[in-house]
PDB file of C-alpha atoms and ligand atoms in Angstrom:
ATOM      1  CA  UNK A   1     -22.226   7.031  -3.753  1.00  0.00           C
ATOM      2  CA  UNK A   2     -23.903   3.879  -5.668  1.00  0.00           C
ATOM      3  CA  UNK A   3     -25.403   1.633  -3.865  1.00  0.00           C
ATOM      4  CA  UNK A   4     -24.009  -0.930  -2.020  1.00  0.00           C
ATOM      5  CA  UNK A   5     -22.731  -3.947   0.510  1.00  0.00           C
ATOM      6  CA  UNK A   6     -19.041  -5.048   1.624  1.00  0.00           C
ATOM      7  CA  UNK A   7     -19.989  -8.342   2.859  1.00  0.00           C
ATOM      8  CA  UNK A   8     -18.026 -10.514   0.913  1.00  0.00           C
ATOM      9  CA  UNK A   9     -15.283 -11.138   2.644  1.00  0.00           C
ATOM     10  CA  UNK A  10     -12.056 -11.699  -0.133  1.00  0.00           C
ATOM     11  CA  UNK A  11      -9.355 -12.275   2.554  1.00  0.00           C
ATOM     12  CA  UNK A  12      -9.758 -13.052   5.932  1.00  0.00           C
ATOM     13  CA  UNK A  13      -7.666 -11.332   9.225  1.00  0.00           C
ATOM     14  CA  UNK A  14      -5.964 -14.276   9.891  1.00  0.00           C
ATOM     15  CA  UNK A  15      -4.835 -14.786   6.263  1.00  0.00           C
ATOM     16  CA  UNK A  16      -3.524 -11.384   6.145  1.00  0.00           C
ATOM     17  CA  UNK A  17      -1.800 -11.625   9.372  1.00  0.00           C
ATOM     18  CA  UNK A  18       0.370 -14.227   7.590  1.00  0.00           C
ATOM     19  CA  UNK A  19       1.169 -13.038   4.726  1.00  0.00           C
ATOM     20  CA  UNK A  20       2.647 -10.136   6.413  1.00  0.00           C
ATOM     21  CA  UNK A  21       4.828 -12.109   8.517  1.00  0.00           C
ATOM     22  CA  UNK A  22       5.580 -13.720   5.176  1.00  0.00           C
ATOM     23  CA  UNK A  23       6.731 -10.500   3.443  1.00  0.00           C
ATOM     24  CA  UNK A  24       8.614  -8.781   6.242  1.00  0.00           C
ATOM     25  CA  UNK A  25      10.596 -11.857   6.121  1.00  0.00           C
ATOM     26  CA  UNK A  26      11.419 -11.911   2.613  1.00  0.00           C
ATOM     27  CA  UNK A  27      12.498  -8.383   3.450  1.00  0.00           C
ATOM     28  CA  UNK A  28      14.641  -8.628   6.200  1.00  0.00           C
ATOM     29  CA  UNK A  29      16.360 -11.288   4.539  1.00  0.00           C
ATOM     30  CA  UNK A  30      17.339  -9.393   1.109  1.00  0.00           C
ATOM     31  CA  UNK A  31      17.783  -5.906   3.807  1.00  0.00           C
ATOM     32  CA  UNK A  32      21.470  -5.852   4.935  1.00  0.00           C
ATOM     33  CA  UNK A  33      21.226  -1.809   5.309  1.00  0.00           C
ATOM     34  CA  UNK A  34      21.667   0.297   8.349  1.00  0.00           C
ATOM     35  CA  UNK A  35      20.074   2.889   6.622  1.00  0.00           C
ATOM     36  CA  UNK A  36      16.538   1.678   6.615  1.00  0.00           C
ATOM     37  CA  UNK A  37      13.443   4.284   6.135  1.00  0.00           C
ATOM     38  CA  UNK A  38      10.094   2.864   5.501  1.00  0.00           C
ATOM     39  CA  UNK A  39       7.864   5.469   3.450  1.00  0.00           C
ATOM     40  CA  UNK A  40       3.575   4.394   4.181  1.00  0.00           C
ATOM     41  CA  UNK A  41       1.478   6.040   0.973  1.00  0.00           C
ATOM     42  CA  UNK A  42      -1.146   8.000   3.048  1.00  0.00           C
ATOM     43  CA  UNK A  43      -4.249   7.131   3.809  1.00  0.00           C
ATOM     44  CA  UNK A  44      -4.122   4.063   2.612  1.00  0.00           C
ATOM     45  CA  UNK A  45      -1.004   1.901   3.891  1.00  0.00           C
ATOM     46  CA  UNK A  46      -1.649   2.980   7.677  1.00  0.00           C
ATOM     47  CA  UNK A  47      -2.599  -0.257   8.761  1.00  0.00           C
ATOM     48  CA  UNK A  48      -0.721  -2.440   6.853  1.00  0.00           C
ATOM     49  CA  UNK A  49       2.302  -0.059   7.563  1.00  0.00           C
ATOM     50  CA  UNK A  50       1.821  -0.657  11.461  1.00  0.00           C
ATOM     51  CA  UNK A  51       1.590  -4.469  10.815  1.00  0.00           C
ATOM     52  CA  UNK A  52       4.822  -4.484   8.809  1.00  0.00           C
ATOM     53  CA  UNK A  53       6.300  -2.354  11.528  1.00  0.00           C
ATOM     54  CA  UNK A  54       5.754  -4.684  14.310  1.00  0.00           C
ATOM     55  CA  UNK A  55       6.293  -7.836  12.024  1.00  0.00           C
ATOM     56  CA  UNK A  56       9.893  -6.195  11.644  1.00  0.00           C
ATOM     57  CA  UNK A  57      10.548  -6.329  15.294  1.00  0.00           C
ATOM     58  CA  UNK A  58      10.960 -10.370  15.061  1.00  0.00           C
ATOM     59  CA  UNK A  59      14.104  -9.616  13.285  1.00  0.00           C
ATOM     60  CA  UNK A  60      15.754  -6.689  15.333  1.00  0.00           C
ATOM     61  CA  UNK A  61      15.225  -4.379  12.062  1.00  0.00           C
ATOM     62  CA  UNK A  62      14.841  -1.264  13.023  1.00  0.00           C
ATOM     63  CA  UNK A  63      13.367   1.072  10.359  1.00  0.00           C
ATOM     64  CA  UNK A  64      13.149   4.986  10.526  1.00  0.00           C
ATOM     65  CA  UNK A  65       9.475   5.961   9.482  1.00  0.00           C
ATOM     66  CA  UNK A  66       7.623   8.647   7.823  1.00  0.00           C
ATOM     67  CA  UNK A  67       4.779   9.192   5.570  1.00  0.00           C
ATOM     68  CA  UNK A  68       3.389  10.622   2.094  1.00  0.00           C
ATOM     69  CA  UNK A  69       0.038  11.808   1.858  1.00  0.00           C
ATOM     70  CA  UNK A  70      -0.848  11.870  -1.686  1.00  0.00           C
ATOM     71  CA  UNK A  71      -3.849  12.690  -3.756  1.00  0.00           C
ATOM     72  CA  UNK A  72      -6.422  10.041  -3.979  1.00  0.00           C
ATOM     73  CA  UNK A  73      -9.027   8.642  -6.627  1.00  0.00           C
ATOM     74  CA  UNK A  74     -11.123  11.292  -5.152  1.00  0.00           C
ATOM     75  CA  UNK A  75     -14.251   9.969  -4.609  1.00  0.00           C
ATOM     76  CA  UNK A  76     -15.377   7.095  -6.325  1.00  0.00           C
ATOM     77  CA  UNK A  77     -13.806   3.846  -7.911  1.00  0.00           C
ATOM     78  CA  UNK A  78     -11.983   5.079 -11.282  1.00  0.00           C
ATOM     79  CA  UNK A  79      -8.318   6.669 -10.784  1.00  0.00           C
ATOM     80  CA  UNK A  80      -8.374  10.397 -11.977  1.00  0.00           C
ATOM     81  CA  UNK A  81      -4.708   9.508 -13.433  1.00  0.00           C
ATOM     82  CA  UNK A  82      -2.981  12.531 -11.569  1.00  0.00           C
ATOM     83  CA  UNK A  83      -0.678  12.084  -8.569  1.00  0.00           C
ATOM     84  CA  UNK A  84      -0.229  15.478  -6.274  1.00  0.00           C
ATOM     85  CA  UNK A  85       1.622  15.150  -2.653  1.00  0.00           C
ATOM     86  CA  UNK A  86      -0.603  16.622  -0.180  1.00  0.00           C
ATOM     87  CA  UNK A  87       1.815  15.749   2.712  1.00  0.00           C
ATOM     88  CA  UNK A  88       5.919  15.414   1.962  1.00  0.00           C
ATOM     89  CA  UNK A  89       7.962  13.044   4.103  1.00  0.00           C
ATOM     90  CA  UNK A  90       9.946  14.763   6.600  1.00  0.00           C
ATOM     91  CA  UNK A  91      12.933  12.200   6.415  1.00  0.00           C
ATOM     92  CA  UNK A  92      16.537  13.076   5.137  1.00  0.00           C
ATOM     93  CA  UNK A  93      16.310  10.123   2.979  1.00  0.00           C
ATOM     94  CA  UNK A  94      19.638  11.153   0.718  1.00  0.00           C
ATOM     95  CA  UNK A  95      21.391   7.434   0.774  1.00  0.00           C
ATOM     96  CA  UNK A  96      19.397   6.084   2.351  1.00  0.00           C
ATOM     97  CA  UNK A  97      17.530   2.484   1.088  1.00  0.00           C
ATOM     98  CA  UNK A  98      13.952   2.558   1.006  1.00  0.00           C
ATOM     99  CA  UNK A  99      10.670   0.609   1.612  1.00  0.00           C
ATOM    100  CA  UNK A 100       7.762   2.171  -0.085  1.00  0.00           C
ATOM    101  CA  UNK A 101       4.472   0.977   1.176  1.00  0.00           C
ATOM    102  CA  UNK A 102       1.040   1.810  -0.416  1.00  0.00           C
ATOM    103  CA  UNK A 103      -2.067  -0.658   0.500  1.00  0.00           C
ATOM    104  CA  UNK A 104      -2.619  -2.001  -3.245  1.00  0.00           C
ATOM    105  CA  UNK A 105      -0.929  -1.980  -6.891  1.00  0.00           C
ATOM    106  CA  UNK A 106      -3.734  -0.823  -9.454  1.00  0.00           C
ATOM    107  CA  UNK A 107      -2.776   1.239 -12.558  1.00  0.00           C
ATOM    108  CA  UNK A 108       0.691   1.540 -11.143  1.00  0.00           C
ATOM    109  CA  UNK A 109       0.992   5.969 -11.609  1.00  0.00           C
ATOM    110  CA  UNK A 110       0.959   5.658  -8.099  1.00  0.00           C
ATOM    111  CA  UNK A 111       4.586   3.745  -7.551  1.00  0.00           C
ATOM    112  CA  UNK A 112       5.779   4.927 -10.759  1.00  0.00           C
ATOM    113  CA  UNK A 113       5.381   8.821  -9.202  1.00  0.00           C
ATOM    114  CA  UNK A 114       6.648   8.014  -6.259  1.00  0.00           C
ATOM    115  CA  UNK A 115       9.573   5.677  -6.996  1.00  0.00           C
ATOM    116  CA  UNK A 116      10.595   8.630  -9.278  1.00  0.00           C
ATOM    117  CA  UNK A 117      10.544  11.088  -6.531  1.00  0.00           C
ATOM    118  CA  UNK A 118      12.520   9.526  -4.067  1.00  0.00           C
ATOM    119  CA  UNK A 119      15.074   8.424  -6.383  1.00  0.00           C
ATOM    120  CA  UNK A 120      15.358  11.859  -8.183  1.00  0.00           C
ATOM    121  CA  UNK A 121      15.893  12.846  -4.414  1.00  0.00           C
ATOM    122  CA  UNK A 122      19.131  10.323  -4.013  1.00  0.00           C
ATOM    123  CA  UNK A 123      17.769   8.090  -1.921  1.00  0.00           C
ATOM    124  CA  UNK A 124      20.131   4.883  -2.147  1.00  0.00           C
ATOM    125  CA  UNK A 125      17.604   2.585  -3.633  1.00  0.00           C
ATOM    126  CA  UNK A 126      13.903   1.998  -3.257  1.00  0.00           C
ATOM    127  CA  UNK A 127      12.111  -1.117  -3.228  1.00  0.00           C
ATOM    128  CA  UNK A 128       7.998  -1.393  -3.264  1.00  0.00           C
ATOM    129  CA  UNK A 129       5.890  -2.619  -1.175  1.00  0.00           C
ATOM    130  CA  UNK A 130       2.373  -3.697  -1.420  1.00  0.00           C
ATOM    131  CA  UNK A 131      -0.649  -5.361  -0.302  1.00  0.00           C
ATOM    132  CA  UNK A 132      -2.585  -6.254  -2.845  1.00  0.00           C
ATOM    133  CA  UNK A 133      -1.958  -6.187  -6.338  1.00  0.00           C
ATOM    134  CA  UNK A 134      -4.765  -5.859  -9.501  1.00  0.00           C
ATOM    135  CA  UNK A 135      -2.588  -7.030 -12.543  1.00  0.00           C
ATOM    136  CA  UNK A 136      -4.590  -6.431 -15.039  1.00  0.00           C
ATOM    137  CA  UNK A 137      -5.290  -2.912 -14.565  1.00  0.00           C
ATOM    138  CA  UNK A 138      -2.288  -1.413 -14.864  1.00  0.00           C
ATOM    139  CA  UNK A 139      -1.749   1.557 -17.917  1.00  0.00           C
ATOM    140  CA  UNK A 140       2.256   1.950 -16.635  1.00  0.00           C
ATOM    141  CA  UNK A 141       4.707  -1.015 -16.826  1.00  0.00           C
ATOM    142  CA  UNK A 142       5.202  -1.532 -12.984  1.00  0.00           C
ATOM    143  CA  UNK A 143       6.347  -4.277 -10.787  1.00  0.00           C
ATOM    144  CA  UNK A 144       6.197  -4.389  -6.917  1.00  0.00           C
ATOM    145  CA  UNK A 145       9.233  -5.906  -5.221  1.00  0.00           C
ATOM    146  CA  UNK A 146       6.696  -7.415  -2.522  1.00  0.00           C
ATOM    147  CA  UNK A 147       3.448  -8.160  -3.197  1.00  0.00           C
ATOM    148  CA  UNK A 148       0.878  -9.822  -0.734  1.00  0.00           C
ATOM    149  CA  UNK A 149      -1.809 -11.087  -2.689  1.00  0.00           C
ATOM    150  CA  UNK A 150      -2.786 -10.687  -6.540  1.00  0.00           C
ATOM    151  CA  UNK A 151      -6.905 -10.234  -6.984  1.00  0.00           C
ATOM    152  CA  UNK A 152      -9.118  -9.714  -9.394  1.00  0.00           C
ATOM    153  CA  UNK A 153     -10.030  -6.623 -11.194  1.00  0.00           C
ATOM    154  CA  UNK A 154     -12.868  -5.583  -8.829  1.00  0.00           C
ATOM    155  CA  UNK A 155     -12.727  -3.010  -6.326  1.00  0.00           C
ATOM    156  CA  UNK A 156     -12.130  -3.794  -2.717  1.00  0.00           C
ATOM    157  CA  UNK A 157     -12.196  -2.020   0.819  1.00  0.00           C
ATOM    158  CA  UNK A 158     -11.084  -2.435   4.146  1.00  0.00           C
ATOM    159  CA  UNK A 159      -7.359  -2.693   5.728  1.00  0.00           C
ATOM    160  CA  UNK A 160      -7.258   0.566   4.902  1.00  0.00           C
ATOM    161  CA  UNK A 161      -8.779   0.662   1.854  1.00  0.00           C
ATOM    162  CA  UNK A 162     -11.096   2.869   1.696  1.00  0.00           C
ATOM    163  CA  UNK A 163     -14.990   3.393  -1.102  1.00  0.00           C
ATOM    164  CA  UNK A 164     -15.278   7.128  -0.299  1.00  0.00           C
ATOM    165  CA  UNK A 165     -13.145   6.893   2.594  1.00  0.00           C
ATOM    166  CA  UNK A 166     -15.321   5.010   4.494  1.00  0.00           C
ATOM    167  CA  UNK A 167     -14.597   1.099   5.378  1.00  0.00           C
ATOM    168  CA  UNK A 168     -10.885   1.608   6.153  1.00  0.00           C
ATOM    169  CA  UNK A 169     -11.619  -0.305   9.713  1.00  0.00           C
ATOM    170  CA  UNK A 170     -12.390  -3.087   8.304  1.00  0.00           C
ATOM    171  CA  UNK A 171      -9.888  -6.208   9.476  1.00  0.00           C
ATOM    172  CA  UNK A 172     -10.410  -7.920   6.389  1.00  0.00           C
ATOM    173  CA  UNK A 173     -10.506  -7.343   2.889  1.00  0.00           C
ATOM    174  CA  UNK A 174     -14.171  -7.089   1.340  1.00  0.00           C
ATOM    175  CA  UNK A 175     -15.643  -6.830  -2.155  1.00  0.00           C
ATOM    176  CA  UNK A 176     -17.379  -4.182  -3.242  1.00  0.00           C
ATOM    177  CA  UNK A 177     -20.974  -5.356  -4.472  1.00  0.00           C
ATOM    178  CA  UNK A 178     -23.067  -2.684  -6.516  1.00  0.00           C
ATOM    179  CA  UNK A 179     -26.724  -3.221  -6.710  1.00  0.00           C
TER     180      UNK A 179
HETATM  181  P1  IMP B   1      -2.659   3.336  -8.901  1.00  0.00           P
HETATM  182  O1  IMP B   1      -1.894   4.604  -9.000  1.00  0.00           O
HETATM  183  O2  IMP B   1      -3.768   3.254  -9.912  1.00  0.00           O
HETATM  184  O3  IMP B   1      -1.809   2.091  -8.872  1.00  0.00           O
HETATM  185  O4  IMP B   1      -3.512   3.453  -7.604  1.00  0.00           O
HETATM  186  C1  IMP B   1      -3.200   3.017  -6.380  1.00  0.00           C
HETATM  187  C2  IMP B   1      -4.192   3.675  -5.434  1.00  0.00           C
HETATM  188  O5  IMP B   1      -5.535   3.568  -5.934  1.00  0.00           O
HETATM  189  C3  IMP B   1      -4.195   2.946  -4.139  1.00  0.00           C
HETATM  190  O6  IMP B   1      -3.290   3.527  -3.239  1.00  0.00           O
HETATM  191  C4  IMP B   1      -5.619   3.105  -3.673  1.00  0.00           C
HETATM  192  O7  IMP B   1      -5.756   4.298  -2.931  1.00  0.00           O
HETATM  193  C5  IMP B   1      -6.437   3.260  -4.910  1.00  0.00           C
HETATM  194  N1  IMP B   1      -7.161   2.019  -5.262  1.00  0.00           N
HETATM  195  C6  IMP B   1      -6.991   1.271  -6.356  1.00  0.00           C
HETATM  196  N2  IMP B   1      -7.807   0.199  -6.369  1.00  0.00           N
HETATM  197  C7  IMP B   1      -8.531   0.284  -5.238  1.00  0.00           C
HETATM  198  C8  IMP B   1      -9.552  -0.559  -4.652  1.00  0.00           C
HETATM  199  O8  IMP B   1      -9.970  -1.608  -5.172  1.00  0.00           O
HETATM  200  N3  IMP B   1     -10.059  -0.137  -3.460  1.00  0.00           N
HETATM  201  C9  IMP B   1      -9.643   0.995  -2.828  1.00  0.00           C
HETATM  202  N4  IMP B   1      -8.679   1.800  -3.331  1.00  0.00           N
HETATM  203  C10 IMP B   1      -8.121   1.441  -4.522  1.00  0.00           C
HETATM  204 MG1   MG B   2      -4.177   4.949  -1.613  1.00  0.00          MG
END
């Protein structure tokens, strides 16, 4: 691990809060179905996932829930380009319309893998999901449906996020500084 600081704070709790509140109601809005199942990208989405959860609950949408632990950057800051599942979803999910939540939108292999997989496995349709979203690092063509906020090319913790999977607890979203 290089050396380092996460003190500079790139967007605050409160600002976060907000924008959630924001997106889940973009969602429920264009979300007739009855057939809802939101899909968190582990580890990363976990708390953003639970915010979107209880953000839902303002507008009687009731979501089943599951999760898809799948192979990381490993440890570091540059994307080893392959996507593995660790952990499969336990969900039927044939028909069914889907929310697919991962914590931020980087190279986009990610969403492009996983979009893929659900669909090849009939699910109805699946929308994305995201927190953050780093447009000008992507090597795939990829779009989120929701996107929080759009940042800079520089790599960030907390929220879940995670350097080496430690800073995850962070409320806030931080910079990573290397000295
Ligand atoms: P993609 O497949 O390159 O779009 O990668 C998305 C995944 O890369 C995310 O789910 C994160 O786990 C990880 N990632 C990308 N950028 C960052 C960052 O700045 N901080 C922490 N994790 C990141
Ligand atoms: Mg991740």
């Amino acid at each position: 691990m290089r050396t380092h600081d996460v003190k500079e704070i790139l967007i605050e709790k409160d600002t976060i809060a907000q924008r959630v509140d924001e997106l889940v109601d973009d969602i429920a809005a264009s979300t007739g179905s009855t057939n809802l199942v939101v899909i968190g990208i582990l580890k990363g989405s976990f708390m953003f996932l639970a915010d979107l959860m209880r953000s839902f609950h303002r507008h009687g949408v009731h979501p089943r829930i599951d999760f898809l632990t799948l192979s990381s950057y490993g440890s570091g800051t540059t994307s080893s380009g392959q996507v593995a599942i660790i952990h499969d979803i336990r969900e039927d999910i044939e028909g069914a319309d889907i929310l697919l939540v991962d914590d931020i939108l980087d190279t986009g292999r990610t969403l492009v893998f996983t979009k893929k997989l659900l669909l090849d496995r009939a699910a109805k349709s699946v929308r994305t999901c995201v927190l953050l979203d780093k447009k000008a690092h992507r090597s795939v063509e990829f779009e989120a449906d929701y996107a929080g906020f759009a940042i800079d090319d520089h790599f960030v913790v907390g929220y879940g996020l995670d350097y080496d999977n430690l800073y995850r607890e962070l409320p806030h979203i931080a910079k990573v500084n290397f000295r």
